[in-house]
Amino acid sequence: MDVPESGAAGTAAPNLAEGFPAATRERWRALVAGVLRKSGVAEERLADTPESVLATHGYDGFDIAPSTPPTRPPPTPAIPGWPPSRAATGPAEEWPEAGTSVPGTPTPTPPCCAAASKTTS
Amino acid sequence: MGGRGRRHRHTRRGPLSRLGEALTDVYLDLAPVVLSAPGPHALDAARALLRAHADADVPDGRVISHLGLDPLSAAARAGERPDVADAARFAAEHAARHPRLGLFVADGTLVHDAGGSEAQEIGSAVAAGTAYLRALADAGIEPADAARRIEFRLAANADQFSVIAKLRAVRAMWNQVLEACGVPADQRGMSLHATTSDAMLTRRDPHVNMLRATVACFAAGVGGADAVTVAPFDSAVGLPDDFARRIARNTQSLLIEESHLAQVIDPAGGSFYVEALTRDLYGAGWAFFQETERTGGIGAAIEHGELRAAVDRVWERRRHDLARRTAPLTGVSEFPDPHEKPLVREPDPARRRPVPGGFPARRYAQDYEALRDRSDAHTAATGHRPGAFLVTLGPVAAHTARASFATNLLAAGGSRPTTRGRSTTRRPPRGPSRSPAAGSR
């Protein structure tokens, strides 16, 4: 399928943020604090990172943030469908063999796309 | 479930000599059998399984079953000193003749069922996998060949995203271990078998277990499990009946055949939330694995009680949260039905009985259910259920929130509250009948 990714259309894409003030993390935090203040959260908990009030505490020593920024990388680079994200016992019979699956080498055609192009052509 | 759409069938426990009889008409070269024979008879059971394959004329090269050897978990549950070397020698003898035979199970459900955390579960499973890898290497099997023959067993509970992230994180951890062992990248995958959590099952309002198992099965499939076992909804009560077993089978059949979960690989990959949770679980699980290795490996951690102590610390916190209902249990600590007739089943002979000094089997609902059982016993003895009288003042709108809270709270402990609001609430002469204050169900 030849669908351009969002933003790839370049100049033709409208800038939806035009006319609005630039979004900053500080501004966002001020808005979050404003909402939480109305719910009666104590002021000292809203000082630095108000969103941490909404975090979930697990049993493993880390908190689950209420909103995840796109800056966190996955633990190991994995191409979906190839080891280690899947068993090395190999893909199911109808999928192409994982010959060039080593991360860092050119990305093989994901099985789903290969199958889709077969059916649409 | 998962990409290969493999399914597992529970067979009833019987004498080992009848294993072949139980597997009559099973195409053993197409449908792998995974043994679960913990305890002193594990090697006998493995011999019986191989004999059943030979009797069915399955060529050695086409034996794809799994011996399910797990001396670490067996020793931990029995409170004994683990010995991996004997089983590894036995496994190595048979591995040479059967190139596709599975040998060991690295089981994280040992920790999960004792109330441990997700990171402890994956950390101990990878530590067990590493211990078996070492033992097989000592018995003369190459790491790449040995890794292929170790199956990982993890529990899937009703916390959907946590299960997805857990299954993704444990694959990355095992990848790391095998990379350090010098196994080529395309052979570093993990054979992952998820079972629905025994700890999450409840005896009270047991039909909610079907919902729990469905979420767990879904999450395990999406998380990339190669095989999923769904426990029947009444398995915490006793021997499951035909209906419960059928529902358990259908849960995965529907998710595979109608929801097509097995057609998509890693659909959660790329989500900021799932990737972040995977990363954090990976970090915490890896830290637990390293800590275990530092104390001399999982065998030593079981023998000297470090593993048990770590799991008990989490269980105490979990138990506190359960008791305060900050970790609610539907049908048990939330929305309990005081009129419920408990389900009755025959005792299940295959259920492991916890041994004093061994690893415990804990269920999240067990403390509440002990209270409910006590209430039932009292009712049977006296004819009266322990109760409480809720004095509800004012119209329904004014008291219903507090009354529902109190009713739920008391019913969770086995008391049946009674409410009288007549003196203060006027019922309109012919209007729709107003529900009593306890409108929880």
Coordinates of C-alpha atoms in Angstrom, one line a residue, chain A residues 58-60 62-64 68-70 72-76 80-81 83-90 92 95 98 101-102 111, chain B residues 3 117-119 171-172 175 185-190 226 263 265 272-273 275-277 279-282 284 314 317-318 321:
Chain A
G58 CA 3.1 -1.0 41.4
Y59 CA 5.0 -3.6 43.4
D60 CA 8.2 -3.4 41.4
F62 CA 8.6 2.0 39.5
D63 CA 5.5 4.1 38.9
I64 CA 3.3 3.9 35.8
T68 CA 3.8 8.7 28.4
P69 CA 5.9 11.0 26.3
P70 CA 7.3 9.5 23.1
R72 CA 11.4 6.5 25.9
P73 CA 13.1 3.9 23.8
P74 CA 12.2 0.3 24.1
P75 CA 14.6 -1.9 26.1
T76 CA 16.1 -3.6 23.0
P80 CA 8.0 -6.8 15.3
G81 CA 7.7 -10.3 14.1
P83 CA 13.4 -12.3 17.3
P84 CA 13.5 -11.3 20.1
S85 CA 9.9 -10.1 19.8
R86 CA 8.9 -13.5 18.5
A87 CA 10.1 -17.1 19.1
A88 CA 13.1 -18.2 17.1
T89 CA 11.3 -21.4 16.3
G90 CA 10.4 -19.4 13.2
A92 CA 4.3 -19.8 11.0
W95 CA 5.0 -16.3 6.7
A98 CA 13.2 -14.8 9.0
S101 CA 16.1 -10.5 10.8
V102 CA 19.2 -9.2 12.5
P111 CA 4.9 -10.4 6.8
Chain B
G3 CA 1.4 -17.0 16.1
S117 CA 5.4 -9.2 41.6
E118 CA 5.7 -9.2 37.8
A119 CA 9.4 -8.3 37.9
R171 CA 11.6 -12.1 25.6
A172 CA 14.0 -9.2 25.6
N175 CA 17.6 -12.4 24.3
A185 CA 20.6 -13.5 17.0
D186 CA 18.1 -15.6 14.9
Q187 CA 18.1 -18.4 17.5
R188 CA 17.6 -16.2 20.5
G189 CA 13.8 -16.4 20.6
M190 CA 11.9 -17.8 23.6
D226 CA 3.3 -19.3 21.7
Q263 CA -2.8 -13.6 12.9
I265 CA 2.4 -10.2 15.7
F272 CA 4.3 4.7 24.0
Y273 CA 2.6 3.3 27.0
E275 CA 6.9 0.4 25.3
A276 CA 7.5 2.4 28.5
L277 CA 5.9 -0.3 30.7
R279 CA 11.1 -1.0 29.4
D280 CA 10.4 -0.5 33.1
L281 CA 9.5 -4.1 33.7
Y282 CA 12.5 -5.2 31.8
A284 CA 13.1 -4.2 37.3
V314 CA 5.6 -8.3 48.0
R317 CA 2.1 -5.3 50.6
R318 CA -0.3 -6.9 48.1
D321 CA -3.9 -3.4 49.4

